[in-house]
Amino acid sequence: MKVDGKDLRTIWLDKDEKTVKIIDQRRLPHEFVIVDLATVADTITAIQDLYVRGAPLIGVTGAYGVYLAALNAPDRRVGNDYLLGEAQRIKAARPTAVNLAWAVDRVESVVAQATGGDQKVLAARREAGVIAAEEVENCRRIGEHGVRLIEQISRRKEGQTVNVLTHCNAGWLACVDFGTATAPIYAAHDKGIDIHVWVDETRPVNQGTRLTAWELGKHGVKHTIITDNAGGHLMQQGKVDLVIVGTDRTTATGDVANKIGTYLKALAARDNHIPFYVALPSSTFDWNLKDGVKEIPIEERDPDEIRYVHGLDQNRTTRVLICPPDSPAANFAFDVTPARLVTGFITERGVCPATAQDIRGLFPEKFVEPTAANG
Amino acid sequence: MKVDGKDLRTIWLDKDEKTVKIIDQRRLPHEFVIVDLATVADTITAIQDLYVRGAPLIGVTGAYGVYLAALNAPDRRVGNDYLLGEAQRIKAARPTAVNLAWAVDRVESVVAQATGGDQKVLAARREAGVIAAEEVENCRRIGEHGVRLIEQISRRKEGQTVNVLTHCNAGWLACVDFGTATAPIYAAHDKGIDIHVWVDETRPVNQGTRLTAWELGKHGVKHTIITDNAGGHLMQQGKVDLVIVGTDRTTATGDVANKIGTYLKALAARDNHIPFYVALPSSTFDWNLKDGVKEIPIEERDPDEIRYVHGLDQNRTTRVLICPPDSPAANFAFDVTPARLVTGFITERGVCPATAQDIRGLFPEKFVEPTAANG
């Protein structure tokens, strides 16, 4: 997407083909800094210390890490054992990131089949590039399918502003380009549809305030930051036409795990007859799960993410304590929105209602073994 | 309630009967400072600059302001015109605070009927004291009625911890003692019931984190701070037994205006079959209103309350910018929870379901003129 008029992705190979460029997302929105990754160690730091975040972007970063391993192998000794070891190190940077392991393994196995140092380097570079291109293409298609929903609302409102509410950051910063929840929004904006986005702040880590507001602003999309408390009131007052969020994990029956607070917005959308869509590449479906509330474990994170807030004081980034020093806090990172509250899914293959049957209709190859129907 | 083992109210007349003592609530939770009000000017500053907040406390502060006016009148010239002028000045400190005008007028009119300087001073002191005592008694009764709900749950759970969720601060800091939403909680705690409170942070101004957590902690009530996003997940997981909130204005039909985000918690409570109660003195009912969503205007406040967060950096209180400097924000202060989502009201006269008929049953004298039934 655009940053100050210039086209940008979250990760790219430099012209010299020796360094990988990323945005240090920890420093947004107060500083915009592009960082060079030249080694496996750099890659691990970027993943571990959250310079990069979002399943697709973490995966692509890991994929390029395998390329850097091959490129910088000592004495061009690009043996398979050596690369396997480097791949393990990269995967260990965030052991629970399914996408990271998947992308790293994919590059590593392609490289293992190539013969000779130069061929291995070439194969790694090509495969990392293919993974990045696939991620971009998936997001582009999500935008292409999702924009139709926005066009319909725009027509119904006779060209008046379409108001979309989103939670957290399922934007291009979490992907390589376009984003998931934001892909239909950018597509609508780029087609000249009058669109405005209500950006949930998304406490505790404020991905909405820090990242979604930043990327929408830089691309020139109209937006307004609101507290996580405000969405219900806005919906009640007719100020929201559509909700689009991303997801970290979605069951084969349509239950959606996403950033904490998503469930509350889905309830408000239902109470006010507002469509609530979830945008996702099909890789986010967990085909083995049937009951999200019971089966998806919810990570509890450091309470200090709640007790302290990060921001800019004068020209210095710092954190402030916002509660009594001895008050405990509990930090649940995700919640589960039951399928019954979800209007539909926007995937790279198209849009479908949030039922097991409709999901299966769109991705039949994932259900090769006949199972008892569940809906 | 207790602060570090010592009984305290939010406002009291000093032993010398010449100064009124208040807590400077702007500095909580990082500093606990008691401030003397010795003049009308002090009183106006305390009200205008938000040393004191909450309808009952603002009213009592204004009432004592009229006493200070009588006490300090130049040359004991406690003429009615002079006092009327001082009363006007006090009311102008927060012109939209209905409770302030009501309390100031009440003291002023009692004083007007007394004859002679000393009698007027005495009458003012007595009437301000009566208003404070009435506020305390209302809250005490809310606690007495509300604690039965908690006792029932405690019995049903065979003495296991009762988990109550609250939003914003409807605590003793907003009143003179006990609070409204907190009154049943303190009553349960003081009876030895095992109780724990989930404290919503309450963005943007963080009354939960700053005030509710502080007062519960100081009284020794178990509590945990959560983000405003977390309540739905906790209810879904069976970790909330009861929701109790306060209200700024409630219609005669039971629609509840309260701090933004209350509506979302009511939706989650309904979705998970959890009782959702609103605690209020009957003075908070607006007997003229029938449709809260349509009739109650929602104040929009300074967007910088969202864009900046206040807290403690090392030993210095400051504020940090948490969003891109050019991203706009919208700050809706309240929302309206429709009566259909409210289980019941806890008032000084008892508990009743949230219907026009039941409210009328508890306060029949407010409905002297027969009107068409509405439910």
XYZ file of C-alpha atoms in Angstrom:
750
model
C 0.000 0.000 0.000
C 1.040 3.652 -0.064
C 3.134 5.413 2.567
C 3.375 9.114 1.878
C 2.572 8.456 -1.782
C 5.163 5.704 -2.245
C 4.186 2.050 -2.836
C 5.436 -0.184 -0.096
C 5.195 -3.722 1.226
C 6.008 -4.906 4.735
C 8.945 -6.983 3.474
C 11.040 -7.030 0.312
C 14.388 -8.159 -1.042
C 16.756 -5.280 -1.655
C 18.064 -4.637 -5.175
C 21.459 -6.089 -4.194
C 19.602 -9.323 -3.289
C 21.748 -9.565 -0.165
C 19.527 -7.885 2.384
C 15.855 -8.180 3.250
C 14.077 -4.951 4.179
C 11.339 -4.732 6.818
C 9.512 -2.014 8.741
C 10.313 -1.982 12.471
C 6.686 -2.117 13.591
C 7.540 -1.706 17.269
C 8.307 1.931 16.587
C 5.056 2.779 14.787
C 3.261 5.134 14.769
C 5.793 7.504 16.294
C 8.748 6.539 14.100
C 8.892 4.989 10.625
C 12.116 3.010 10.399
C 13.144 0.473 7.732
C 15.539 -2.179 8.991
C 17.960 -4.393 7.028
C 18.098 -8.116 7.697
C 21.412 -9.481 6.418
C 21.799 -12.651 8.490
C 19.844 -15.435 10.167
C 20.578 -13.737 13.501
C 18.951 -10.529 12.207
C 15.923 -12.540 11.084
C 15.560 -14.225 14.458
C 15.772 -10.896 16.266
C 13.128 -9.378 13.978
C 10.725 -12.252 14.619
C 11.443 -12.729 18.308
C 11.420 -9.065 19.274
C 8.272 -8.311 17.244
C 9.733 -6.007 14.604
C 7.380 -8.064 12.412
C 3.989 -9.487 13.439
C 0.964 -11.108 11.823
C 0.960 -14.732 10.666
C 1.566 -14.073 6.928
C 4.381 -11.582 7.523
C 6.113 -13.754 10.116
C 5.983 -16.669 7.665
C 7.494 -14.680 4.797
C 10.192 -13.272 7.096
C 11.116 -16.818 8.120
C 11.161 -17.912 4.466
C 13.613 -15.142 3.602
C 15.613 -16.152 6.683
C 16.278 -19.546 5.065
C 17.430 -17.690 1.935
C 19.842 -15.595 4.030
C 21.116 -18.814 5.630
C 21.874 -20.292 2.214
C 23.391 -17.057 0.904
C 25.713 -16.527 3.850
C 26.682 -20.139 4.502
C 30.350 -20.232 5.556
C 32.603 -21.234 2.617
C 29.449 -21.653 0.517
C 29.037 -24.864 2.504
C 25.291 -25.023 1.849
C 24.891 -28.585 3.036
C 21.424 -29.839 3.841
C 22.322 -30.498 7.485
C 23.601 -26.970 7.894
C 20.418 -25.480 6.423
C 18.193 -27.755 8.469
C 19.906 -26.466 11.614
C 19.450 -22.854 10.552
C 15.796 -23.539 9.734
C 15.317 -24.962 13.239
C 16.844 -21.840 14.785
C 14.489 -19.611 12.809
C 11.422 -21.644 13.726
C 12.392 -21.501 17.407
C 12.129 -17.695 17.311
C 8.352 -18.028 17.763
C 7.603 -21.680 18.334
C 3.791 -21.288 18.426
C 3.576 -19.464 15.068
C 2.179 -22.165 12.787
C 2.729 -20.041 9.680
C 6.420 -19.548 10.498
C 7.137 -23.267 10.721
C 5.124 -23.924 7.568
C 6.965 -21.302 5.461
C 10.435 -22.160 6.770
C 9.894 -25.886 6.160
C 8.626 -25.192 2.663
C 11.736 -23.239 1.625
C 14.033 -25.678 3.392
C 12.569 -28.706 1.595
C 12.831 -27.041 -1.826
C 16.458 -26.136 -1.106
C 17.194 -29.693 0.031
C 16.237 -30.937 -3.414
C 18.478 -28.478 -5.290
C 22.059 -29.541 -5.990
C 25.094 -27.309 -5.553
C 25.541 -24.137 -3.505
C 24.488 -21.655 -6.175
C 21.414 -23.681 -7.083
C 20.398 -23.915 -3.445
C 20.724 -20.140 -2.965
C 18.706 -19.558 -6.116
C 16.020 -22.059 -5.087
C 15.677 -20.473 -1.631
C 15.354 -16.963 -3.049
C 12.780 -18.115 -5.585
C 10.677 -20.065 -3.079
C 10.633 -17.243 -0.492
C 9.527 -14.915 -3.285
C 6.768 -17.334 -4.322
C 5.447 -17.541 -0.743
C 5.400 -13.727 -0.504
C 3.611 -13.495 -3.861
C 1.024 -16.061 -2.759
C 0.305 -14.113 0.429
C -0.137 -10.941 -1.603
C -2.389 -12.690 -4.100
C -4.589 -14.167 -1.345
C -5.061 -10.737 0.206
C -5.700 -9.144 -3.200
C -8.459 -11.675 -3.843
C -9.977 -11.131 -0.399
C -10.139 -7.467 -1.360
C -11.672 -8.258 -4.743
C -14.425 -10.396 -3.198
C -15.017 -8.199 -0.170
C -15.258 -4.935 -2.058
C -18.536 -6.108 -3.570
C -20.145 -5.972 -0.118
C -19.003 -2.368 0.226
C -20.155 -1.498 -3.293
C -23.622 -2.867 -2.505
C -23.891 -0.703 0.617
C -22.589 2.331 -1.266
C -25.239 1.843 -3.958
C -27.972 1.393 -1.344
C -26.826 4.605 0.372
C -26.729 6.353 -3.021
C -23.051 7.166 -2.737
C -23.110 8.445 0.833
C -20.143 7.499 3.003
C -19.919 3.796 3.871
C -18.868 3.411 7.514
C -16.862 0.286 8.318
C -15.802 -0.666 11.843
C -12.710 -2.801 12.422
C -10.968 -4.190 15.498
C -7.229 -4.733 16.014
C -4.912 -4.710 12.986
C -5.713 -7.158 10.218
C -4.059 -4.734 7.825
C -1.227 -4.850 5.339
C 1.177 -4.414 8.250
C 0.202 -7.924 9.421
C 0.554 -9.320 5.882
C 2.762 -8.439 2.963
C 0.313 -6.147 1.168
C -3.435 -5.254 1.249
C -4.139 -7.016 4.567
C -7.154 -9.211 5.260
C -9.880 -7.097 6.952
C -8.449 -3.998 5.286
C -8.190 -5.480 1.774
C -11.849 -4.727 0.879
C -11.445 -1.264 2.425
C -8.368 -0.404 0.341
C -10.034 -1.841 -2.761
C -13.103 0.352 -2.172
C -10.979 3.432 -1.518
C -8.901 2.840 -4.643
C -12.113 2.494 -6.694
C -13.209 5.923 -5.488
C -15.980 4.714 -3.146
C -16.598 7.144 -0.278
C -15.502 5.059 2.723
C -14.688 5.852 6.341
C -13.311 3.470 8.972
C -14.014 3.468 12.725
C -10.762 2.162 14.222
C -11.130 0.389 17.591
C -8.184 1.331 19.766
C -7.777 -2.376 20.757
C -6.486 -2.371 24.306
C -4.248 -3.510 25.756
C -1.608 -3.314 23.031
C -3.446 -0.734 20.903
C -2.901 -2.306 17.492
C -5.805 -0.191 16.211
C -4.465 3.120 17.460
C -0.844 2.345 16.629
C -1.038 0.344 13.413
C -4.459 0.417 11.714
C -4.817 4.193 12.123
C -1.265 4.644 10.838
C -1.639 2.494 7.723
C -5.081 3.848 6.797
C -3.815 7.404 7.267
C -0.687 6.818 5.179
C -2.755 5.365 2.330
C -5.194 8.274 2.579
C -8.261 6.376 3.860
C -10.612 8.452 6.053
C -10.724 7.048 9.567
C -11.515 7.936 13.184
C -10.057 6.303 16.281
C -12.593 5.259 18.935
C -12.283 3.464 22.256
C -13.181 -0.207 22.331
C -16.233 0.845 24.353
C -17.775 2.989 21.617
C -18.758 0.547 18.854
C -22.108 -0.443 20.379
C -23.247 3.158 20.664
C -22.190 3.922 17.075
C -24.102 0.909 15.771
C -27.174 1.865 17.808
C -27.058 5.326 16.262
C -26.834 4.040 12.668
C -23.212 5.126 12.260
C -21.823 1.718 11.226
C -22.803 -0.017 7.956
C -20.485 -3.004 8.111
C -18.017 -4.664 10.482
C -14.958 -6.443 9.067
C -12.377 -8.094 11.300
C -9.561 -10.594 10.845
C -9.006 -13.829 12.745
C -6.167 -15.803 14.277
C -7.917 -19.164 14.035
C -11.368 -20.173 12.764
C -13.038 -23.549 13.220
C -14.449 -25.629 10.360
C -17.864 -24.743 11.842
C -17.259 -20.986 11.666
C -16.347 -20.021 15.247
C -13.835 -17.171 15.123
C -10.919 -16.642 17.507
C -9.663 -13.091 17.189
C -8.289 -10.283 19.353
C -10.093 -9.896 22.701
C -13.207 -7.725 22.310
C -14.222 -9.019 18.878
C -17.091 -11.003 20.446
C -18.559 -7.832 22.003
C -18.639 -6.103 18.603
C -20.297 -9.136 17.030
C -23.011 -9.034 19.710
C -23.638 -5.348 19.048
C -23.727 -5.911 15.282
C -26.310 -8.663 15.740
C -28.413 -6.505 18.095
C -28.469 -3.711 15.497
C -28.849 -5.843 12.332
C -25.442 -4.838 10.980
C -23.476 -7.329 8.845
C -20.425 -8.753 10.628
C -17.792 -10.254 8.312
C -14.512 -12.006 8.986
C -11.786 -11.768 6.304
C -9.248 -14.571 6.161
C -7.037 -16.621 3.874
C -8.172 -20.255 4.024
C -4.905 -21.179 5.762
C -6.413 -19.668 8.918
C -9.176 -22.292 9.095
C -8.402 -25.051 11.545
C -10.230 -27.893 9.822
C -10.023 -30.126 12.900
C -11.972 -27.886 15.284
C -15.730 -27.856 15.732
C -16.447 -25.863 18.919
C -14.371 -22.713 19.198
C -15.490 -21.689 22.690
C -14.599 -25.096 24.118
C -11.638 -26.088 21.962
C -9.556 -22.979 21.299
C -7.193 -22.230 24.194
C -6.983 -18.504 25.011
C -3.494 -17.182 25.702
C -3.070 -15.155 28.912
C -0.360 -12.555 28.486
C 1.691 -10.341 30.815
C -0.634 -8.213 33.022
C 1.806 -5.325 32.643
C 0.491 -4.882 29.078
C -2.681 -3.630 30.811
C -1.076 -1.849 33.764
C 1.228 0.217 31.556
C 0.490 2.155 28.350
C 3.192 2.956 25.801
C 3.318 6.272 23.988
C 5.183 9.446 23.178
C 5.985 11.976 25.917
C 7.387 15.074 24.250
C 9.772 13.451 21.762
C 10.556 10.389 23.813
C 8.716 7.045 23.732
C 8.043 5.716 27.204
C 5.435 3.842 29.212
C 3.213 5.094 32.022
C 1.629 3.175 34.909
C -2.149 3.723 34.823
C -3.348 1.879 37.955
C -2.542 1.470 41.652
C 0.883 -0.196 41.882
C -0.537 -3.141 43.839
C -3.719 -3.807 41.788
C -3.553 -7.070 39.838
C -4.644 -7.309 36.184
C -5.574 -10.231 33.933
C -4.698 -10.123 30.243
C -6.703 -12.479 28.029
C -5.422 -11.997 24.488
C -8.242 -13.445 22.370
C -11.900 -14.314 22.507
C -14.137 -16.557 20.441
C -17.083 -15.243 18.445
C -19.585 -18.066 17.859
C -20.521 -18.679 14.210
C -24.148 -17.730 14.944
C -23.003 -14.078 15.298
C -20.942 -14.049 12.085
C -22.670 -12.993 8.870
C -20.013 -14.469 6.621
C -16.412 -15.089 5.660
C -14.457 -13.235 2.993
C -11.824 -15.645 1.656
C -9.518 -15.796 -1.351
C -12.105 -18.034 -3.039
C -15.116 -15.834 -2.357
C -17.652 -14.941 0.301
C -19.708 -17.524 2.198
C -22.073 -17.627 5.184
C -20.612 -18.753 8.516
C -21.861 -22.325 8.577
C -19.982 -25.608 8.410
C -21.884 -26.484 5.243
C -21.046 -23.250 3.411
C -17.398 -23.370 4.447
C -17.251 -26.922 3.123
C -18.902 -25.786 -0.092
C -16.089 -23.314 -0.700
C -13.253 -25.646 0.338
C -14.514 -29.172 -0.481
C -11.005 -30.625 -0.804
C -10.466 -30.037 2.937
C -13.269 -32.484 3.735
C -12.174 -35.562 1.815
C -13.297 -38.009 4.476
C -17.056 -38.000 4.955
C -17.965 -36.878 8.491
C -21.262 -36.432 10.305
C -22.850 -33.119 9.329
C -22.639 -30.367 11.872
C -23.965 -26.923 11.484
C -15.136 3.180 53.526
C -11.672 2.203 54.682
C -8.403 3.651 53.395
C -5.426 1.854 54.872
C -7.580 0.731 57.783
C -9.006 4.190 58.550
C -12.695 5.051 58.008
C -13.107 7.807 55.472
C -15.727 9.645 53.441
C -15.145 11.658 50.285
C -16.120 14.894 52.051
C -16.411 15.996 55.690
C -16.462 19.084 57.863
C -13.280 19.520 59.857
C -13.443 19.534 63.656
C -12.917 23.314 63.658
C -16.093 23.572 61.535
C -14.331 26.159 59.378
C -12.915 23.990 56.615
C -14.371 21.242 54.440
C -12.064 18.335 53.633
C -12.075 16.496 50.314
C -9.865 14.011 48.467
C -8.191 15.447 45.355
C -9.407 12.698 43.028
C -7.434 14.010 40.050
C -4.294 12.674 41.690
C -5.539 9.142 42.350
C -4.320 6.458 42.226
C -0.756 7.734 42.217
C -1.114 10.238 45.076
C -3.581 10.395 47.963
C -3.987 14.052 48.915
C -6.637 15.600 51.192
C -7.442 19.203 50.340
C -9.004 21.935 52.533
C -11.846 24.044 51.200
C -12.074 27.231 53.270
C -13.859 29.585 50.862
C -16.423 29.703 48.071
C -13.525 30.180 45.659
C -11.940 26.937 46.910
C -15.264 25.163 46.442
C -15.652 26.413 42.892
C -12.124 25.311 42.006
C -12.730 21.852 43.478
C -15.925 21.403 41.435
C -14.732 23.039 38.229
C -11.313 21.402 38.105
C -12.691 17.932 38.985
C -11.071 17.456 42.393
C -14.544 16.028 43.124
C -16.749 14.101 40.696
C -19.958 12.011 40.741
C -23.410 13.586 41.058
C -23.921 12.977 44.812
C -20.456 14.216 45.801
C -20.660 17.314 43.587
C -24.034 18.140 45.170
C -22.751 17.809 48.736
C -19.643 19.848 47.895
C -21.886 22.628 46.554
C -24.075 22.440 49.667
C -21.033 22.918 51.911
C -19.983 25.761 49.603
C -23.125 27.664 50.620
C -22.202 27.043 54.263
C -18.713 28.456 53.655
C -20.322 31.480 51.980
C -22.470 32.135 55.068
C -19.566 31.506 57.456
C -17.137 33.809 55.695
C -19.527 36.565 54.686
C -17.734 39.933 55.021
C -18.718 41.678 58.309
C -21.089 38.783 59.016
C -23.254 40.446 56.362
C -25.176 37.251 55.631
C -27.924 38.947 53.666
C -30.119 36.843 51.455
C -29.045 38.716 48.324
C -25.403 38.117 49.097
C -25.956 34.389 49.623
C -28.081 34.097 46.498
C -25.193 35.587 44.505
C -22.683 33.163 46.059
C -25.053 30.252 45.352
C -25.230 31.313 41.702
C -21.433 31.378 41.481
C -21.204 27.867 42.917
C -23.861 26.489 40.558
C -22.040 28.027 37.576
C -18.962 25.889 38.364
C -20.632 22.966 36.532
C -23.815 24.277 34.977
C -24.999 20.889 33.619
C -24.746 19.085 36.982
C -28.400 18.777 38.003
C -27.483 17.523 41.470
C -25.268 20.551 42.141
C -28.022 23.076 41.447
C -30.516 21.026 43.451
C -28.305 20.810 46.566
C -27.145 24.433 46.444
C -30.713 25.715 46.036
C -31.887 23.548 48.918
C -29.330 24.957 51.367
C -29.816 28.491 50.083
C -33.599 28.384 50.569
C -33.287 27.034 54.140
C -30.801 29.782 54.953
C -33.092 32.417 53.461
C -35.743 31.468 56.006
C -33.409 31.742 59.012
C -33.065 35.139 60.711
C -29.807 36.661 61.864
C -26.217 35.927 60.812
C -25.502 33.197 63.372
C -28.774 31.422 62.691
C -28.109 31.478 58.956
C -24.639 29.991 59.415
C -26.068 27.310 61.682
C -28.923 26.537 59.274
C -26.515 26.207 56.345
C -24.214 23.880 58.240
C -27.102 21.733 59.395
C -28.733 21.474 55.940
C -25.471 20.594 54.159
C -24.963 17.899 56.788
C -28.478 16.579 56.239
C -27.938 16.331 52.470
C -24.665 14.445 53.022
C -26.379 12.105 55.492
C -29.222 11.448 53.037
C -26.760 10.551 50.294
C -24.973 8.164 52.639
C -28.262 6.613 53.762
C -29.439 6.081 50.145
C -26.197 4.302 49.289
C -26.310 2.264 52.495
C -29.809 1.058 51.608
C -28.751 0.232 48.042
C -26.074 -1.925 49.635
C -28.556 -3.551 52.001
C -30.949 -4.451 49.182
C -28.271 -5.417 46.670
C -26.286 -7.641 48.986
C -29.167 -10.143 48.978
C -28.496 -10.841 45.290
C -24.873 -11.599 46.146
C -25.836 -13.739 49.129
C -28.151 -15.811 46.912
C -25.350 -16.463 44.429
C -22.913 -17.265 47.241
C -25.360 -19.825 48.648
C -25.951 -21.337 45.222
C -22.165 -21.628 44.747
C -21.841 -23.117 48.233
C -19.556 -20.350 49.424
C -17.252 -20.318 46.408
C -16.063 -16.887 45.259
C -18.790 -14.685 43.773
C -17.402 -12.843 40.742
C -18.932 -9.433 40.050
C -18.060 -7.331 36.998
C -18.381 -3.543 37.099
C -17.742 -0.744 34.614
C -16.489 2.792 35.344
C -16.580 4.101 38.932
C -19.939 4.076 40.677
C -18.067 3.748 43.942
C -17.868 5.685 47.177
C -15.485 8.095 45.480
C -18.433 9.270 43.334
C -20.709 9.508 46.376
C -20.075 10.316 50.023
C -19.793 6.742 51.260
C -20.555 3.152 50.059
C -21.146 4.146 46.402
C -23.996 2.840 44.261
C -22.758 -0.155 42.205
C -20.131 -0.835 44.881
C -22.513 -0.621 47.875
C -23.697 -4.266 47.569
C -20.071 -5.327 47.007
C -18.808 -3.607 50.169
C -21.791 -4.940 52.115
C -20.999 -8.491 50.963
C -17.295 -8.098 51.743
C -18.034 -6.711 55.208
C -20.364 -9.671 55.875
C -17.514 -12.039 55.106
C -18.848 -13.294 51.757
C -16.053 -14.416 49.422
C -16.302 -11.834 46.634
C -14.037 -10.784 43.766
C -14.554 -7.888 41.355
C -13.537 -7.696 37.687
C -12.776 -3.998 37.174
C -13.249 -2.731 33.602
C -10.479 -0.246 32.834
C -13.084 2.131 31.306
C -11.313 3.952 28.509
C -10.842 6.734 27.731
C -10.552 8.294 31.202
C -9.867 5.004 33.038
C -12.153 5.530 36.020
C -12.030 1.769 36.592
C -8.251 1.519 36.625
C -7.695 4.772 38.494
C -10.581 4.931 40.956
C -12.529 1.663 41.312
C -9.361 -0.436 41.607
C -7.977 2.070 44.128
C -11.016 2.174 46.393
C -11.609 -1.597 46.307
C -7.940 -2.198 47.056
C -7.877 0.284 49.951
C -10.952 -1.342 51.519
C -9.418 -4.774 51.045
C -11.818 -6.153 48.392
C -10.276 -8.707 46.008
C -10.268 -7.362 42.454
C -8.590 -7.718 39.070
C -8.280 -5.040 36.408
C -9.264 -6.105 32.880
C -9.491 -4.260 29.588
C -12.931 -3.157 28.429
C -12.584 -5.839 25.749
C -12.363 -8.781 28.146
C -15.811 -8.954 29.817
C -17.478 -10.966 27.049
C -14.808 -13.660 27.140
C -14.991 -13.897 30.944
C -18.771 -14.297 30.841
C -18.509 -16.917 28.103
C -16.085 -18.876 30.286
C -18.336 -18.780 33.382
C -16.079 -16.374 35.244
C -18.743 -13.721 35.960
C -21.752 -14.359 38.233
C -23.263 -10.888 38.283
C -22.813 -7.494 36.628
C -23.553 -4.323 38.636
C -23.086 -0.848 37.138
C -24.197 2.675 38.010
C -26.025 5.139 35.792
C -25.979 8.830 34.972
C -29.619 8.980 33.886
C -32.327 6.322 33.636
C -35.716 6.685 31.935
C -39.039 5.918 33.615
C -39.188 2.920 31.260
C -35.819 1.533 32.418
C -33.385 2.556 29.661
C -29.993 3.226 31.237
C -27.526 5.919 30.201
C -24.120 5.144 31.667
C -20.442 5.344 30.756
C -19.686 4.324 27.162
C -19.272 0.560 26.882
C -21.978 -0.383 29.386
C -24.267 -1.471 26.535
C -21.665 -3.970 25.268
C -21.426 -5.607 28.697
C -25.218 -5.817 28.926
C -25.315 -7.599 25.548
C -22.692 -10.098 26.706
C -24.529 -10.681 29.998
C -27.755 -11.405 28.095
C -25.959 -13.742 25.672
C -24.560 -15.720 28.599
C -27.619 -15.645 30.906
C -25.839 -13.562 33.554
C -27.875 -11.099 35.674
C -27.190 -7.456 34.806
C -28.189 -4.967 37.546
C -28.072 -1.185 37.696
C -27.692 0.428 41.150
C -29.059 3.942 41.594
C -30.680 6.343 44.026
C -34.151 7.227 42.731
C -32.977 10.807 42.071
C -31.215 9.434 38.992
C -34.494 8.446 37.307
C -35.645 10.997 34.766
C -39.396 10.501 35.112
C -40.120 12.414 31.900
C -38.196 10.162 29.515
C -39.558 7.071 27.794
C -37.058 6.146 25.052
C -33.465 6.384 26.170
C -31.833 5.651 22.809
C -33.839 8.400 21.102
C -34.220 10.940 23.898
C -30.964 10.994 25.880
C -28.345 13.212 24.218
C -24.841 11.719 24.327
C -22.059 14.154 25.187
C -19.057 14.175 22.836
C -15.902 15.084 24.704
C -12.384 16.190 23.774
C -10.775 13.621 21.379
C -7.478 14.157 23.187
C -8.887 12.081 26.065
C -8.538 9.154 23.631
C -5.345 10.244 21.872
C -3.422 10.677 25.124
C -3.226 8.436 28.205
C -2.317 9.776 31.656
C -0.099 7.861 34.041
C 3.041 7.672 36.082
C 6.474 7.670 34.404
C 9.067 6.948 37.068
C 7.810 9.246 39.835
C 6.276 11.856 37.576
C 2.666 11.956 36.326
C 2.484 12.769 32.634
C 0.529 11.931 29.494
C 1.656 10.006 26.424
C 0.406 10.242 22.834
C -0.720 6.776 21.708
C -1.691 7.341 18.043
C -0.408 8.981 14.866
C -0.322 12.744 15.498
C -2.692 13.431 12.603
C -5.276 10.655 13.209
C -8.636 12.009 14.371
C -10.560 10.443 17.267
C -14.192 10.655 18.394
C -15.021 10.551 22.097
C -18.599 9.577 22.932
C -18.906 9.688 26.727
C -22.025 7.589 27.340
C -24.213 4.969 25.764
C -27.737 3.770 26.414
C -28.539 0.219 27.471
C -32.140 -0.610 26.556
C -34.330 -1.844 29.436
C -34.758 -5.220 27.683
C -31.101 -6.005 28.523
C -31.346 -4.952 32.181
C -32.302 -7.604 34.737
C -33.252 -5.096 37.413
C -32.604 -1.940 39.429
C -31.173 -1.784 42.929
C -32.584 1.365 44.573
C -32.834 2.743 48.107
C -36.377 1.330 48.261
C -35.530 -2.161 47.041
C -34.854 -4.190 43.907
C -37.223 -4.239 40.920
C -37.242 -5.574 37.359
C -36.426 -3.065 34.587
C -39.920 -2.340 33.329
C -41.979 0.849 33.476
C -44.598 -0.973 35.519
C -42.189 -2.266 38.160
C -40.421 1.086 38.460
C -43.804 2.704 38.972
C -44.668 0.083 41.573
C -41.621 1.093 43.628
C -42.083 4.860 43.178
C -45.839 5.390 42.744
C -45.723 9.015 43.945
C -43.700 9.952 40.870
C -46.617 8.988 38.633
C -49.423 11.053 40.106
C -50.979 11.903 36.749
C -52.400 8.826 35.046
C -50.627 8.192 31.731
C -50.979 5.538 29.056
C -49.209 2.379 30.136
C -45.941 1.618 28.384
C -43.774 -1.350 28.991
